[in-house]
């Protein structure tokens, strides 16, 4: 089956990437920001697919460098941006980008907040996606997140 693009899913993937990158304010990544911008631009007008491809590749390389330096959680956040841009070619990569966002959250969460943070992020992702497209990505509506178990 031929991969198909979907502007709504690409825009959603860009939102997911931007949301998770905000969890890492000390790791501003120009390649990730460029990938998000390219994905959003393509989602608006469907033009300049080459810019998405180039931005996805650059973000992929940046994520690899971050992972090799030991910054695995932020590398996954950058991978989310890379997949958002790449989803202009294949909408299945939008879901992959959202999954990378979850991996970034899991890698950046303390054990006592791990489950809550994952549930909250997945619920946020659900809420950002138009109802008409949720069935393409989600098997069921994610539950509201439970309370974090951290005692402060």
Short mmCIF file of C-alpha atoms in Angstrom, two decimals:
data_model
loop_
_atom_site.label_atom_id
_atom_site.label_comp_id
_atom_site.label_asym_id
_atom_site.label_seq_id
_atom_site.Cartn_x
_atom_site.Cartn_y
_atom_site.Cartn_z
CA UNK A 1 0.00 0.00 0.00
CA UNK A 2 1.30 3.44 -0.95
CA UNK A 3 1.98 5.79 2.01
CA UNK A 4 -0.39 8.73 2.08
CA UNK A 5 0.08 12.19 3.54
CA UNK A 6 -2.50 13.82 5.80
CA UNK A 7 -2.20 17.53 6.59
CA UNK A 8 -4.21 17.29 9.80
CA UNK A 9 -2.05 14.48 11.18
CA UNK A 10 1.13 16.32 10.20
CA UNK A 11 -0.03 19.47 12.01
CA UNK A 12 -0.99 17.36 15.03
CA UNK A 13 2.41 15.66 15.06
CA UNK A 14 4.06 19.09 14.99
CA UNK A 15 1.93 20.11 17.98
CA UNK A 16 2.96 16.94 19.84
CA UNK A 17 6.64 17.59 19.13
CA UNK A 18 6.44 21.21 20.20
CA UNK A 19 4.59 20.25 23.38
CA UNK A 20 7.21 17.71 24.43
CA UNK A 21 10.16 19.92 23.47
CA UNK A 22 8.83 22.49 25.93
CA UNK A 23 9.75 19.98 28.66
CA UNK A 24 13.41 20.53 27.79
CA UNK A 25 13.97 24.31 27.87
CA UNK A 26 17.73 23.92 28.35
CA UNK A 27 18.03 21.98 25.09
CA UNK A 28 16.83 24.35 22.40
CA UNK A 29 17.35 22.48 19.16
CA UNK A 30 17.29 24.49 15.95
CA UNK A 31 16.86 21.39 13.78
CA UNK A 32 13.80 20.33 15.76
CA UNK A 33 12.28 23.81 15.51
CA UNK A 34 12.93 23.88 11.77
CA UNK A 35 11.28 20.47 11.38
CA UNK A 36 8.21 21.64 13.29
CA UNK A 37 7.99 24.82 11.21
CA UNK A 38 8.36 22.86 7.96
CA UNK A 39 5.66 20.39 9.01
CA UNK A 40 3.28 23.20 9.89
CA UNK A 41 3.96 25.04 6.64
CA UNK A 42 3.32 21.88 4.63
CA UNK A 43 0.14 21.21 6.60
CA UNK A 44 -1.17 24.65 5.63
CA UNK A 45 -0.47 24.64 1.91
CA UNK A 46 0.84 21.20 0.95
CA UNK A 47 3.81 22.75 -0.80
CA UNK A 48 7.57 22.42 -0.32
CA UNK A 49 7.72 18.76 0.54
CA UNK A 50 11.49 18.92 0.02
CA UNK A 51 11.76 21.36 2.94
CA UNK A 52 10.01 18.79 5.14
CA UNK A 53 12.33 16.04 4.00
CA UNK A 54 15.44 18.15 4.57
CA UNK A 55 14.23 19.30 7.99
CA UNK A 56 13.29 15.75 9.02
CA UNK A 57 16.75 14.51 8.09
CA UNK A 58 18.52 17.34 9.92
CA UNK A 59 16.44 16.72 13.05
CA UNK A 60 17.16 12.99 12.79
CA UNK A 61 20.90 13.74 12.76
CA UNK A 62 20.53 16.09 15.71
CA UNK A 63 18.62 13.43 17.66
CA UNK A 64 21.37 10.92 16.94
CA UNK A 65 24.02 13.32 18.26
CA UNK A 66 21.99 13.97 21.41
CA UNK A 67 21.50 10.25 22.02
CA UNK A 68 25.20 9.56 21.50
CA UNK A 69 25.96 12.28 24.06
CA UNK A 70 23.66 10.52 26.55
CA UNK A 71 20.65 12.84 26.30
CA UNK A 72 18.17 10.12 25.41
CA UNK A 73 14.96 11.80 26.54
CA UNK A 74 15.61 15.01 24.63
CA UNK A 75 16.79 12.96 21.64
CA UNK A 76 13.36 11.33 21.58
CA UNK A 77 11.72 14.76 21.70
CA UNK A 78 13.79 15.79 18.67
CA UNK A 79 12.82 12.52 16.97
CA UNK A 80 9.19 13.53 17.49
CA UNK A 81 9.91 16.70 15.49
CA UNK A 82 11.75 14.75 12.81
CA UNK A 83 8.81 12.39 12.40
CA UNK A 84 6.37 15.30 12.28
CA UNK A 85 8.19 16.70 9.26
CA UNK A 86 8.60 13.26 7.69
CA UNK A 87 4.87 12.61 8.07
CA UNK A 88 4.32 14.95 5.12
CA UNK A 89 5.41 11.92 3.06
CA UNK A 90 3.71 9.22 5.14
CA UNK A 91 1.00 9.99 7.69
CA UNK A 92 1.93 6.88 9.71
CA UNK A 93 4.98 8.82 10.85
CA UNK A 94 2.71 11.29 12.65
CA UNK A 95 1.76 8.57 15.10
CA UNK A 96 5.40 7.53 15.37
CA UNK A 97 6.25 11.12 16.28
CA UNK A 98 3.59 11.15 19.00
CA UNK A 99 5.03 7.89 20.34
CA UNK A 100 8.51 9.45 20.45
CA UNK A 101 7.00 12.29 22.47
CA UNK A 102 5.75 9.71 24.97
CA UNK A 103 9.20 8.12 25.10
CA UNK A 104 10.71 11.53 25.82
CA UNK A 105 8.23 12.08 28.65
CA UNK A 106 8.93 8.64 30.10
CA UNK A 107 12.67 9.25 30.00
CA UNK A 108 12.27 12.57 31.78
CA UNK A 109 9.91 11.41 34.55
CA UNK A 110 10.67 10.31 38.08
CA UNK A 111 9.31 6.86 38.95
CA UNK A 112 6.62 8.37 41.18
CA UNK A 113 5.27 10.53 38.33
CA UNK A 114 5.98 8.22 35.39
CA UNK A 115 2.47 6.78 34.94
CA UNK A 116 0.74 10.12 35.54
CA UNK A 117 2.97 11.95 33.06
CA UNK A 118 2.46 9.33 30.34
CA UNK A 119 -1.30 9.31 30.84
CA UNK A 120 -1.44 13.10 30.87
CA UNK A 121 0.61 13.38 27.67
CA UNK A 122 -1.44 10.75 25.84
CA UNK A 123 -4.65 12.44 26.94
CA UNK A 124 -3.27 15.81 25.75
CA UNK A 125 -2.42 14.26 22.39
CA UNK A 126 -5.97 12.88 22.11
CA UNK A 127 -7.50 16.27 22.88
CA UNK A 128 -5.41 18.04 20.22
CA UNK A 129 -6.49 15.71 17.43
CA UNK A 130 -9.82 16.48 15.73
CA UNK A 131 -12.49 13.94 16.68
CA UNK A 132 -12.86 12.88 13.06
CA UNK A 133 -9.26 11.59 13.01
CA UNK A 134 -8.86 10.08 16.45
CA UNK A 135 -9.76 6.59 15.25
CA UNK A 136 -6.79 6.65 12.87
CA UNK A 137 -4.37 6.99 15.76
CA UNK A 138 -6.08 5.79 18.93
CA UNK A 139 -7.81 2.46 19.52
CA UNK A 140 -9.80 3.99 22.38
CA UNK A 141 -10.08 7.27 24.22
CA UNK A 142 -7.25 7.56 26.75
CA UNK A 143 -8.50 7.91 30.33
CA UNK A 144 -8.03 11.04 32.37
CA UNK A 145 -4.66 10.78 34.12
CA UNK A 146 -4.57 9.64 37.70
CA UNK A 147 -2.74 11.56 40.39
CA UNK A 148 1.03 11.43 40.53
CA UNK A 149 2.33 9.28 43.37
CA UNK A 150 5.09 11.65 44.49
CA UNK A 151 4.99 12.65 48.13
CA UNK A 152 6.29 16.14 48.69
#
